[in-house]
Short mmCIF file of C-alpha atoms in Angstrom, two decimals:
data_model
loop_
_atom_site.label_atom_id
_atom_site.label_comp_id
_atom_site.label_asym_id
_atom_site.label_seq_id
_atom_site.Cartn_x
_atom_site.Cartn_y
_atom_site.Cartn_z
CA MET A 273 -3.20 23.70 -56.04
CA ASN A 274 -0.20 24.98 -57.95
CA GLY A 275 3.35 24.97 -56.70
CA SER A 276 5.28 22.51 -54.56
CA GLY A 277 6.18 24.44 -51.43
CA PRO A 278 4.71 26.51 -48.61
CA GLY A 279 5.77 29.77 -50.18
CA VAL A 280 4.12 29.14 -53.57
CA LEU A 281 0.36 29.86 -53.48
CA SER A 282 -1.93 31.03 -56.22
CA ALA A 283 -3.47 34.47 -56.07
CA ALA A 284 -6.89 32.95 -55.38
CA ALA A 285 -5.46 30.88 -52.56
CA GLN A 286 -3.68 33.90 -51.04
CA GLY A 287 -6.87 35.87 -51.20
CA ALA A 288 -8.76 33.15 -49.41
CA GLN A 289 -6.08 32.64 -46.80
CA GLY A 290 -7.64 31.35 -43.57
CA ILE A 291 -4.66 31.52 -41.17
CA ARG A 292 -3.39 35.03 -40.44
CA SER A 293 -0.31 36.22 -38.60
CA SER A 294 -2.48 37.45 -35.72
CA THR A 295 -3.50 33.84 -35.12
CA VAL A 296 0.16 32.83 -34.96
CA HIS A 297 0.81 35.61 -32.41
CA VAL A 298 -2.00 34.27 -30.20
CA ILE A 299 -0.71 30.70 -30.41
CA ALA A 300 2.85 31.87 -29.68
CA ALA A 301 1.64 33.73 -26.60
CA THR A 302 0.05 30.55 -25.23
CA VAL A 303 3.43 28.77 -25.30
CA GLY A 304 5.31 31.63 -23.66
CA ILE A 305 6.63 33.51 -26.73
CA ALA A 306 5.54 37.06 -26.02
CA ARG A 307 7.37 38.85 -28.84
CA LEU A 308 7.36 37.31 -32.31
CA ARG A 309 8.55 39.22 -35.36
CA GLU A 310 5.83 39.96 -37.89
CA ASP A 311 7.73 38.41 -40.80
CA VAL A 312 8.25 35.18 -38.83
CA ALA A 313 4.56 35.07 -37.90
CA ALA A 314 3.55 35.61 -41.53
CA TYR A 315 5.83 32.82 -42.75
CA LEU A 316 4.55 30.41 -40.06
CA ALA A 317 0.96 31.23 -41.00
CA THR A 318 1.69 30.52 -44.67
CA ASP A 319 3.47 27.26 -43.84
CA ALA A 320 0.69 26.09 -41.50
CA GLU A 321 -1.92 26.78 -44.16
CA TYR A 322 0.11 24.89 -46.75
CA ARG A 323 0.35 21.85 -44.46
CA LEU A 324 -3.36 22.07 -43.70
CA ARG A 325 -4.28 22.21 -47.39
CA GLU A 326 -1.95 19.28 -48.04
CA ILE A 327 -3.69 17.12 -45.40
CA ILE A 328 -7.14 18.08 -46.73
CA GLN A 329 -6.05 17.25 -50.26
CA GLU A 330 -4.84 13.78 -49.17
CA ALA A 331 -8.07 13.27 -47.21
CA GLY A 332 -10.04 14.11 -50.36
CA LYS A 333 -8.29 11.25 -52.15
CA PHE A 334 -9.45 8.81 -49.47
CA MET A 335 -12.96 10.25 -49.78
CA ARG A 336 -13.02 9.72 -53.56
CA HIS A 337 -11.58 6.19 -53.31
CA SER A 338 -14.38 5.39 -50.86
CA LYS A 339 -16.89 6.65 -53.44
CA ARG A 340 -18.24 9.29 -51.11
CA ARG A 341 -19.00 12.96 -51.59
CA ARG A 342 -18.71 13.94 -47.93
CA LEU A 343 -15.39 14.26 -46.13
CA LYS A 344 -15.20 12.40 -42.82
CA THR A 345 -12.88 12.58 -39.86
CA SER A 346 -11.68 9.08 -40.75
CA ASP A 347 -10.36 10.50 -44.04
CA ILE A 348 -8.44 13.17 -42.14
CA ALA A 349 -7.02 10.53 -39.78
CA ALA A 350 -5.97 8.34 -42.72
CA ALA A 351 -4.24 11.32 -44.34
CA LEU A 352 -2.38 12.07 -41.11
CA ARG A 353 -1.22 8.46 -40.82
CA LEU A 354 -0.10 8.58 -44.44
CA ARG A 355 2.14 11.53 -43.53
CA ASN A 356 3.48 9.74 -40.42
CA LEU A 357 1.61 12.18 -38.20
CA GLU A 358 -0.34 11.39 -35.06
CA PRO A 359 -3.97 10.73 -36.02
CA LEU A 360 -6.99 12.38 -34.48
CA TYR A 361 -8.33 10.97 -31.24
CA GLY A 362 -11.77 11.04 -29.67
CA PHE A 363 -15.22 9.56 -30.19
CA SER A 364 -16.75 9.18 -33.62
CA SER A 365 -20.33 8.73 -34.72
CA ASN A 366 -22.08 7.55 -37.86
CA GLU A 367 -24.62 10.35 -37.53
CA SER A 368 -23.85 13.91 -38.52
CA ALA A 369 -23.73 16.41 -35.68
CA PRO A 370 -26.57 18.97 -35.77
CA PHE A 371 -24.66 22.26 -35.88
CA VAL A 372 -26.47 25.47 -34.96
CA GLY A 373 -25.32 28.84 -36.32
CA VAL A 374 -25.24 32.04 -34.24
CA THR A 375 -24.29 35.43 -35.69
CA LEU A 376 -22.25 37.59 -33.35
CA PRO A 377 -22.37 41.40 -33.43
CA GLY A 378 -19.36 43.38 -34.55
CA GLU A 379 -16.71 42.90 -37.22
CA SER A 380 -14.90 39.61 -37.68
CA SER A 381 -11.15 39.62 -37.11
CA LEU A 382 -10.78 37.31 -40.12
CA GLY A 383 -12.67 39.58 -42.47
CA GLY A 384 -15.42 37.02 -43.03
CA SER A 385 -18.75 36.15 -41.50
CA ASN A 386 -19.41 36.54 -37.79
CA THR A 387 -21.46 33.35 -37.69
CA VAL A 388 -20.28 30.72 -35.17
CA TYR A 389 -21.43 27.12 -35.48
CA PHE A 390 -21.74 24.76 -32.50
CA VAL A 391 -23.50 21.53 -31.58
CA GLY A 392 -26.64 22.31 -29.66
CA ASP A 393 -27.61 20.47 -26.48
CA GLU A 394 -30.79 18.45 -26.53
CA GLU A 395 -33.55 19.92 -24.41
CA VAL A 396 -35.03 17.47 -21.95
CA ASP A 397 -38.40 17.94 -20.29
CA LEU A 398 -38.15 17.22 -16.57
CA ARG A 399 -41.74 16.00 -16.51
CA ASP A 400 -40.87 13.26 -18.97
CA ILE A 401 -38.07 12.16 -16.66
CA LEU A 402 -40.28 12.20 -13.57
CA ASP A 403 -43.08 10.29 -15.32
CA GLY A 404 -40.77 7.72 -16.84
CA GLU A 405 -39.90 4.32 -15.38
CA LEU A 406 -36.93 4.07 -13.07
CA PRO A 407 -33.93 2.31 -14.56
CA ARG A 408 -33.02 -1.12 -13.25
CA VAL A 409 -30.73 -1.16 -10.23
CA PRO A 410 -27.25 -2.19 -11.38
CA LEU A 411 -25.85 -5.39 -9.98
CA GLU A 412 -23.52 -5.09 -7.03
CA THR A 413 -19.86 -5.54 -7.84
CA THR A 414 -18.64 -8.87 -6.50
CA LEU A 415 -15.54 -11.02 -6.76
CA ALA A 416 -15.62 -14.77 -7.28
CA LEU A 417 -12.58 -17.02 -6.85
CA HIS A 418 -12.00 -20.45 -8.31
CA TRP A 419 -9.04 -22.75 -8.87
CA LEU A 420 -7.56 -22.35 -12.31
CA ALA A 421 -5.10 -25.16 -11.65
CA ILE A 422 -4.07 -27.28 -8.67
CA GLU A 423 -0.55 -28.72 -8.83
CA GLY A 424 -0.59 -28.21 -12.58
CA ILE A 425 -3.97 -29.95 -13.02
CA GLN A 426 -6.98 -27.96 -14.20
CA PRO A 427 -10.03 -28.99 -12.15
CA ARG A 428 -13.17 -29.80 -14.08
CA ILE A 429 -15.54 -27.09 -12.82
CA PRO A 430 -17.97 -24.87 -14.75
CA GLN A 431 -15.67 -21.84 -14.48
CA ASN A 432 -12.84 -23.61 -16.36
CA PRO A 433 -13.06 -24.44 -20.08
CA ALA A 434 -13.38 -28.08 -21.04
CA ASP A 435 -10.01 -29.33 -22.24
CA VAL A 436 -11.01 -32.71 -23.69
CA SER A 437 -14.08 -34.17 -25.32
CA SER A 438 -16.24 -36.84 -23.69
CA THR A 439 -14.82 -39.48 -26.03
CA ALA A 440 -11.25 -38.58 -25.21
CA ARG A 441 -12.10 -38.41 -21.51
CA GLN A 442 -12.98 -42.11 -21.50
CA SER A 443 -9.42 -42.96 -22.45
CA LEU A 444 -7.89 -41.16 -19.49
CA THR A 445 -6.20 -43.27 -16.82
CA TYR A 446 -6.69 -43.18 -13.06
CA ILE A 447 -3.48 -41.88 -11.55
CA LEU A 448 -2.61 -41.26 -7.93
CA ARG A 449 -2.89 -37.60 -7.05
CA ASP A 450 0.39 -37.55 -5.12
CA THR A 451 2.46 -39.68 -7.50
CA VAL A 452 6.18 -39.13 -6.99
CA HIS A 453 8.57 -39.70 -9.89
CA ASP A 454 11.67 -41.59 -8.84
CA GLU A 455 13.68 -40.90 -11.96
CA PRO A 456 13.50 -38.32 -14.73
CA GLY A 457 11.54 -39.57 -17.73
CA ARG A 458 9.75 -42.36 -15.86
CA ASN A 459 6.03 -42.92 -16.56
CA ALA A 460 3.56 -41.91 -13.86
CA SER A 461 1.98 -44.71 -11.85
CA ASP A 462 -1.40 -45.81 -13.09
CA THR A 463 -2.48 -47.58 -9.91
CA PRO A 464 -5.84 -46.27 -8.62
CA ASP A 465 -6.07 -45.02 -5.04
CA THR A 466 -8.90 -47.21 -3.79
CA ASP A 467 -8.53 -46.21 -0.13
CA THR A 468 -9.18 -42.49 -0.32
CA GLY A 469 -11.13 -42.37 -3.56
CA MET A 470 -9.42 -39.04 -4.32
CA VAL A 471 -8.21 -39.61 -7.84
CA SER A 472 -7.78 -37.25 -10.73
CA PHE A 473 -8.13 -37.77 -14.45
CA ARG A 474 -4.96 -37.17 -16.36
CA PRO A 475 -3.85 -38.07 -19.85
CA LYS A 476 -1.27 -40.81 -19.70
CA VAL A 477 1.69 -38.81 -20.90
CA ARG A 478 5.40 -39.22 -20.45
CA HIS A 479 7.36 -36.45 -18.79
CA VAL A 480 10.05 -35.83 -21.36
CA VAL A 481 13.40 -34.73 -19.96
CA SER A 482 16.35 -34.17 -22.24
CA ARG A 483 19.25 -36.59 -22.11
CA GLU A 484 21.53 -33.80 -20.90
CA LEU A 485 19.29 -33.05 -17.91
CA GLN A 486 19.00 -36.76 -17.08
CA LEU A 487 22.79 -37.04 -17.08
CA TYR A 488 23.05 -33.88 -14.95
CA TYR A 489 20.60 -35.34 -12.43
CA GLU A 490 22.37 -38.68 -12.22
CA LEU A 491 25.81 -37.11 -11.74
CA ALA A 492 24.49 -34.65 -9.16
CA ILE A 493 22.80 -37.36 -7.09
CA GLU A 494 25.90 -39.52 -7.32
CA ALA A 495 28.14 -36.69 -6.12
CA LEU A 496 25.79 -35.82 -3.26
CA THR A 497 25.04 -39.30 -1.93
CA ARG A 498 28.51 -40.80 -1.90
CA SER A 499 30.23 -40.98 1.45
CA ALA A 500 32.88 -38.45 2.40
CA GLN A 501 35.61 -41.05 1.77
CA GLU A 502 34.38 -41.69 -1.79
CA THR A 503 33.56 -38.12 -2.87
CA ASP A 504 35.80 -35.09 -2.90
CA GLU A 505 34.21 -32.34 -0.80
CA THR A 506 35.20 -29.82 -3.47
CA LEU A 507 33.17 -31.74 -6.07
CA ARG A 508 30.15 -31.85 -3.75
CA ASN A 509 30.35 -28.11 -3.08
CA ALA A 510 30.67 -27.41 -6.81
CA CYS A 511 27.58 -29.54 -7.45
CA LEU A 512 25.56 -27.63 -4.83
CA ALA A 513 26.77 -24.31 -6.23
CA SER A 514 25.66 -25.35 -9.72
CA ILE A 515 22.20 -26.32 -8.46
CA ALA A 516 21.92 -22.96 -6.69
CA ARG A 517 22.79 -20.93 -9.82
CA ASP A 518 21.87 -22.91 -12.95
CA PRO A 519 18.88 -21.30 -14.76
CA GLY A 520 17.83 -24.44 -16.66
CA LEU A 521 16.87 -26.83 -13.86
CA GLN A 522 13.12 -26.22 -13.58
CA GLN A 523 12.33 -29.59 -15.19
CA LEU A 524 14.47 -31.37 -12.59
CA VAL A 525 12.94 -29.66 -9.55
CA PRO A 526 10.21 -32.31 -8.97
CA TYR A 527 12.84 -35.05 -9.13
CA PHE A 528 15.18 -33.28 -6.71
CA VAL A 529 12.29 -32.70 -4.28
CA ALA A 530 11.17 -36.32 -4.59
CA PHE A 531 14.76 -37.42 -3.96
CA LEU A 532 14.85 -35.27 -0.81
CA PHE A 533 11.59 -36.76 0.44
CA HIS A 534 12.73 -40.37 -0.01
CA HIS A 535 16.34 -39.78 1.03
CA VAL A 536 15.41 -38.20 4.36
CA SER A 537 12.87 -40.96 5.03
CA ASN A 538 15.34 -43.74 4.21
CA HIS A 539 18.35 -42.20 6.00
CA CYS A 540 16.71 -40.68 9.06
CA ARG A 541 19.65 -41.76 11.29
CA ASP A 542 22.46 -41.10 8.82
CA LEU A 543 23.66 -37.66 9.86
CA PRO A 544 26.00 -36.96 6.89
CA GLN A 545 23.25 -37.82 4.39
CA LEU A 546 20.73 -35.65 6.23
CA GLN A 547 23.19 -32.77 6.16
CA VAL A 548 23.62 -33.21 2.40
CA SER A 549 19.84 -33.28 1.98
CA MET A 550 19.44 -29.94 3.77
CA LYS A 551 22.26 -28.44 1.69
CA LEU A 552 20.45 -29.58 -1.46
CA ALA A 553 17.20 -28.04 -0.21
CA ARG A 554 19.07 -24.81 0.53
CA ALA A 555 20.56 -24.79 -2.99
CA LEU A 556 17.13 -25.24 -4.59
CA LEU A 557 15.71 -22.42 -2.46
CA GLU A 558 18.55 -20.07 -3.40
CA ASN A 559 18.12 -20.69 -7.14
CA ARG A 560 16.06 -17.71 -8.29
CA TYR A 561 15.36 -19.35 -11.66
CA VAL A 562 13.25 -22.21 -10.32
CA GLY A 563 9.91 -22.19 -8.53
CA LEU A 564 9.32 -24.42 -5.53
CA GLU A 565 5.69 -23.40 -4.93
CA PRO A 566 4.12 -26.58 -6.43
CA TYR A 567 6.45 -28.80 -4.37
CA LEU A 568 6.31 -27.23 -0.90
CA HIS A 569 3.99 -29.99 0.33
CA GLN A 570 6.79 -32.50 -0.39
CA LEU A 571 9.68 -30.31 0.72
CA MET A 572 8.35 -29.18 4.11
CA PRO A 573 8.15 -32.68 5.72
CA SER A 574 11.81 -33.29 4.89
CA ILE A 575 12.88 -30.03 6.53
CA ILE A 576 10.70 -30.46 9.62
CA THR A 577 11.95 -34.03 10.06
CA CYS A 578 15.49 -32.69 10.31
CA ILE A 579 14.30 -30.23 12.98
CA VAL A 580 12.14 -32.31 15.33
CA GLY A 581 13.22 -35.87 14.51
CA ARG A 582 13.87 -37.89 17.68
CA TYR A 583 17.03 -39.55 16.39
CA LEU A 584 19.02 -38.01 13.54
CA CYS A 585 22.29 -39.86 14.10
CA ARG A 586 23.57 -43.29 15.08
CA THR A 587 25.65 -42.26 18.12
CA ALA A 588 25.01 -39.62 20.77
CA ASP A 589 28.34 -37.89 20.23
CA GLU A 590 27.50 -36.85 16.63
CA ASP A 591 26.65 -33.18 16.14
CA HIS A 592 23.00 -33.44 15.18
CA TRP A 593 22.36 -30.11 16.93
CA THR A 594 23.93 -28.18 14.06
CA LEU A 595 21.72 -30.05 11.58
CA ARG A 596 18.62 -29.00 13.54
CA GLU A 597 19.78 -25.38 13.64
CA ASN A 598 20.53 -25.31 9.90
CA ALA A 599 17.18 -26.90 9.08
CA ALA A 600 15.41 -24.36 11.32
CA SER A 601 17.14 -21.52 9.48
CA LEU A 602 16.10 -23.08 6.16
CA LEU A 603 12.51 -23.35 7.39
CA ALA A 604 12.49 -19.65 8.28
CA ASP A 605 13.81 -18.76 4.82
CA VAL A 606 11.08 -20.83 3.16
CA HIS A 607 8.49 -18.90 5.17
CA LYS A 608 10.06 -15.56 4.23
CA MET A 609 9.95 -16.46 0.55
CA TYR A 610 6.54 -18.14 0.29
CA GLY A 611 4.67 -17.15 3.46
CA GLY A 612 3.11 -14.15 1.75
CA THR A 613 1.74 -16.33 -1.05
CA TYR A 614 0.42 -19.14 1.16
CA GLU A 615 -1.30 -17.69 4.20
CA ASN A 616 -1.78 -21.07 5.87
CA LEU A 617 1.91 -21.99 5.65
CA LEU A 618 3.00 -20.36 8.91
CA PRO A 619 0.02 -21.59 11.01
CA ARG A 620 0.63 -25.17 9.88
CA ILE A 621 4.35 -24.92 10.69
CA ALA A 622 3.62 -23.38 14.09
CA GLU A 623 1.09 -26.10 14.95
CA THR A 624 3.56 -28.85 14.04
CA LEU A 625 6.28 -27.29 16.19
CA ARG A 626 3.87 -26.67 19.07
CA LEU A 627 2.88 -30.35 19.12
CA ALA A 628 6.58 -31.20 19.41
CA LEU A 629 6.70 -29.19 22.65
CA VAL A 630 3.44 -30.07 24.40
CA GLY A 631 3.76 -33.84 24.14
CA GLU A 632 4.83 -35.43 27.42
CA ASP A 633 6.65 -38.22 25.59
CA LYS A 634 8.62 -35.94 23.25
CA ALA A 635 12.39 -36.30 23.45
CA LEU A 636 14.61 -33.41 24.50
CA THR A 637 16.17 -33.43 21.04
CA THR A 638 12.73 -32.89 19.50
CA GLN A 639 11.95 -30.08 21.91
CA TYR A 640 15.30 -28.45 21.19
CA GLY A 641 14.59 -28.41 17.45
CA ALA A 642 11.13 -26.92 17.98
CA ILE A 643 12.46 -24.15 20.25
CA VAL A 644 15.23 -23.25 17.79
CA ALA A 645 12.74 -23.21 14.90
CA PHE A 646 10.38 -20.89 16.79
CA GLN A 647 13.31 -18.58 17.49
CA GLU A 648 14.26 -18.51 13.79
CA LEU A 649 10.66 -17.76 12.77
CA GLY A 650 10.65 -14.57 14.81
CA PRO A 651 9.76 -13.03 18.18
CA ALA A 652 6.03 -12.98 17.42
CA LEU A 653 5.86 -16.78 17.37
CA VAL A 654 8.09 -17.02 20.43
CA GLU A 655 5.69 -14.74 22.29
CA ALA A 656 2.66 -16.71 21.09
CA HIS A 657 3.93 -20.25 21.65
CA ILE A 658 7.15 -20.43 23.70
CA VAL A 659 6.29 -17.96 26.47
CA PRO A 660 3.00 -19.69 27.47
CA LEU A 661 4.67 -23.12 27.42
CA ALA A 662 7.90 -22.14 29.23
CA PRO A 663 6.68 -22.85 32.82
CA ASN A 664 5.32 -26.24 31.77
CA LEU A 665 8.53 -27.14 29.95
CA LEU A 666 10.71 -26.18 32.92
CA GLU A 667 8.50 -28.12 35.31
CA ARG A 668 8.67 -31.21 33.10
CA TRP A 669 12.46 -31.00 32.74
CA GLU A 670 13.04 -30.47 36.45
CA ARG A 671 10.82 -33.39 37.38
CA LYS A 672 13.16 -35.49 35.28
CA ILE A 673 16.20 -34.00 37.05
CA GLU A 674 14.76 -34.72 40.48
CA HIS A 675 13.81 -38.25 39.46
CA GLU A 676 17.34 -38.98 38.23
CA LEU A 677 19.26 -37.28 41.05
CA GLY A 678 17.12 -38.53 43.90
CA GLU A 679 18.61 -37.58 47.28
CA ALA A 680 22.03 -36.57 45.93
CA PRO A 681 23.75 -33.69 47.78
CA ILE A 682 23.36 -30.24 46.26
CA LYS A 683 27.07 -29.81 45.49
CA SER A 684 27.41 -33.14 43.72
CA ALA A 685 24.13 -32.54 41.86
CA GLU A 686 25.32 -29.15 40.69
CA LEU A 687 28.61 -30.59 39.46
CA GLU A 688 26.89 -33.47 37.65
CA LEU A 689 24.35 -31.21 35.93
CA ALA A 690 27.07 -28.83 34.76
CA THR A 691 29.64 -31.34 33.51
CA SER A 692 28.25 -34.85 33.04
CA PRO A 693 27.65 -35.94 29.41
CA LYS A 694 24.48 -37.58 30.68
CA TRP A 695 22.88 -34.14 31.01
CA SER A 696 24.21 -32.63 27.77
CA GLU A 697 20.77 -32.72 26.12
CA LEU A 698 19.21 -30.99 29.10
CA ARG A 699 21.86 -28.29 29.04
CA ARG A 700 21.09 -27.77 25.34
CA VAL A 701 17.34 -27.30 25.79
CA TYR A 702 17.80 -24.99 28.78
CA ALA A 703 20.21 -22.82 26.79
CA ALA A 704 17.91 -22.83 23.74
CA LEU A 705 14.91 -21.80 25.84
CA ALA A 706 16.84 -18.99 27.53
CA LYS A 707 18.09 -17.75 24.16
CA ALA A 708 14.63 -17.86 22.59
CA LEU A 709 13.15 -15.93 25.52
CA GLY A 710 16.11 -13.53 25.57
CA VAL A 711 16.73 -14.05 29.29
CA GLY A 712 19.36 -15.54 31.58
CA ALA A 713 19.32 -18.17 34.31
CA GLU A 714 18.28 -15.65 36.97
CA THR A 715 15.18 -14.62 34.99
CA LEU A 716 14.23 -18.24 34.37
CA GLU A 717 14.33 -18.83 38.11
CA ALA A 718 12.58 -15.60 39.12
CA LYS A 719 9.94 -15.33 36.40
CA TYR A 720 9.32 -18.93 35.39
CA GLY A 721 10.04 -20.75 38.65
CA SER A 722 13.05 -22.78 37.54
CA LYS A 723 15.14 -24.35 40.33
CA TYR A 724 18.06 -25.71 38.32
CA ALA A 725 18.60 -23.09 35.61
CA HIS A 726 21.74 -21.68 37.24
CA PHE A 727 23.19 -25.23 37.35
CA VAL A 728 22.73 -26.15 33.69
CA ILE A 729 23.06 -22.76 31.92
CA PRO A 730 26.67 -21.56 31.80
CA SER A 731 27.14 -18.09 33.22
#
């Protein structure tokens, strides 16, 4: 082809022009251009043909380099990609399509042949289909679930790929499944659990924590565990704020959770330390950069202990009620965040709290924490657990009142119930029950049969 532009075509090429201005008019009409000047249409037709010839010429080069004499759609696609144009899409086949020609009557608008070529459909004899064998019934679509990993450990089941060879497997060490690391960087315990027999095979590896994170952990624990006289409250609050916002603490999460577990167990009657523990748990929960899912089984006992523990302080005048309320609010937030992922989380929490209410020997402080926790978890759980137990709770409490008061006059009994520090716990549980049920003293007496509600619940 001579020339280097769309307007330069040889006489032979112009005579064999395949794109006419009438074609451009039709295409323009399909995109909403009703009136197109003839000279513009003629120029567009010439330009389109030039671009088409250019693509075909490039495709011919690919054909010749492939040592073929037949042009394929892959050659056209390669030429389009060479020109930074979108390639052709669709299905391709190694077999040539059997085109069938049909001559139409009349005169062609292009001045050429009236023969139209198309791919004919294969004719199928219905008798062959009826006489043939039925195809096999496809398998029903099913879903199969299996554990990819449990607490970071891949179980050895057929669905999971084998991670180690049999030779390497012999060198693995028995390690307790619920090993808790006391300090960052410490080796896991290699003592076998001979009582339960539930052991897992793990490579004996060291959990590597950077020196900076180890120093961060040590300073944070030191700031949190010192007494109020030794630690500035501003420093403690800054430490908790850092834990709640720092994006690089994921490696320290198991150590913080293990610290919470042991600290609550070892300081179950040290109210300031329990308050710090719940603040630390709250900070970890608020940090959106860390994931607590693998450690909920260690975190939940610490929170529930601070809700239903019998004694959470050394003296009766300490405000352990606020600790129970804060821990109940934290428990509700844990459920809001992870309850959708773990469907059995809420039933297990509810069963633990219910047992704290139904036990005859449970302290009033324990019952108070359970009632407050049910209230924080929502009205549905109050309706399911508190409402059925309310008459039994009131009966149990009032038996205690009658046993303590004996034959005391009504006026003196009313004054003692309303003011005496001896009955402060009873006043707390009555008020918590009324608040959870959303009723007052009159409703407790009328609906649930209480005889002393108007004495112990302030009006």
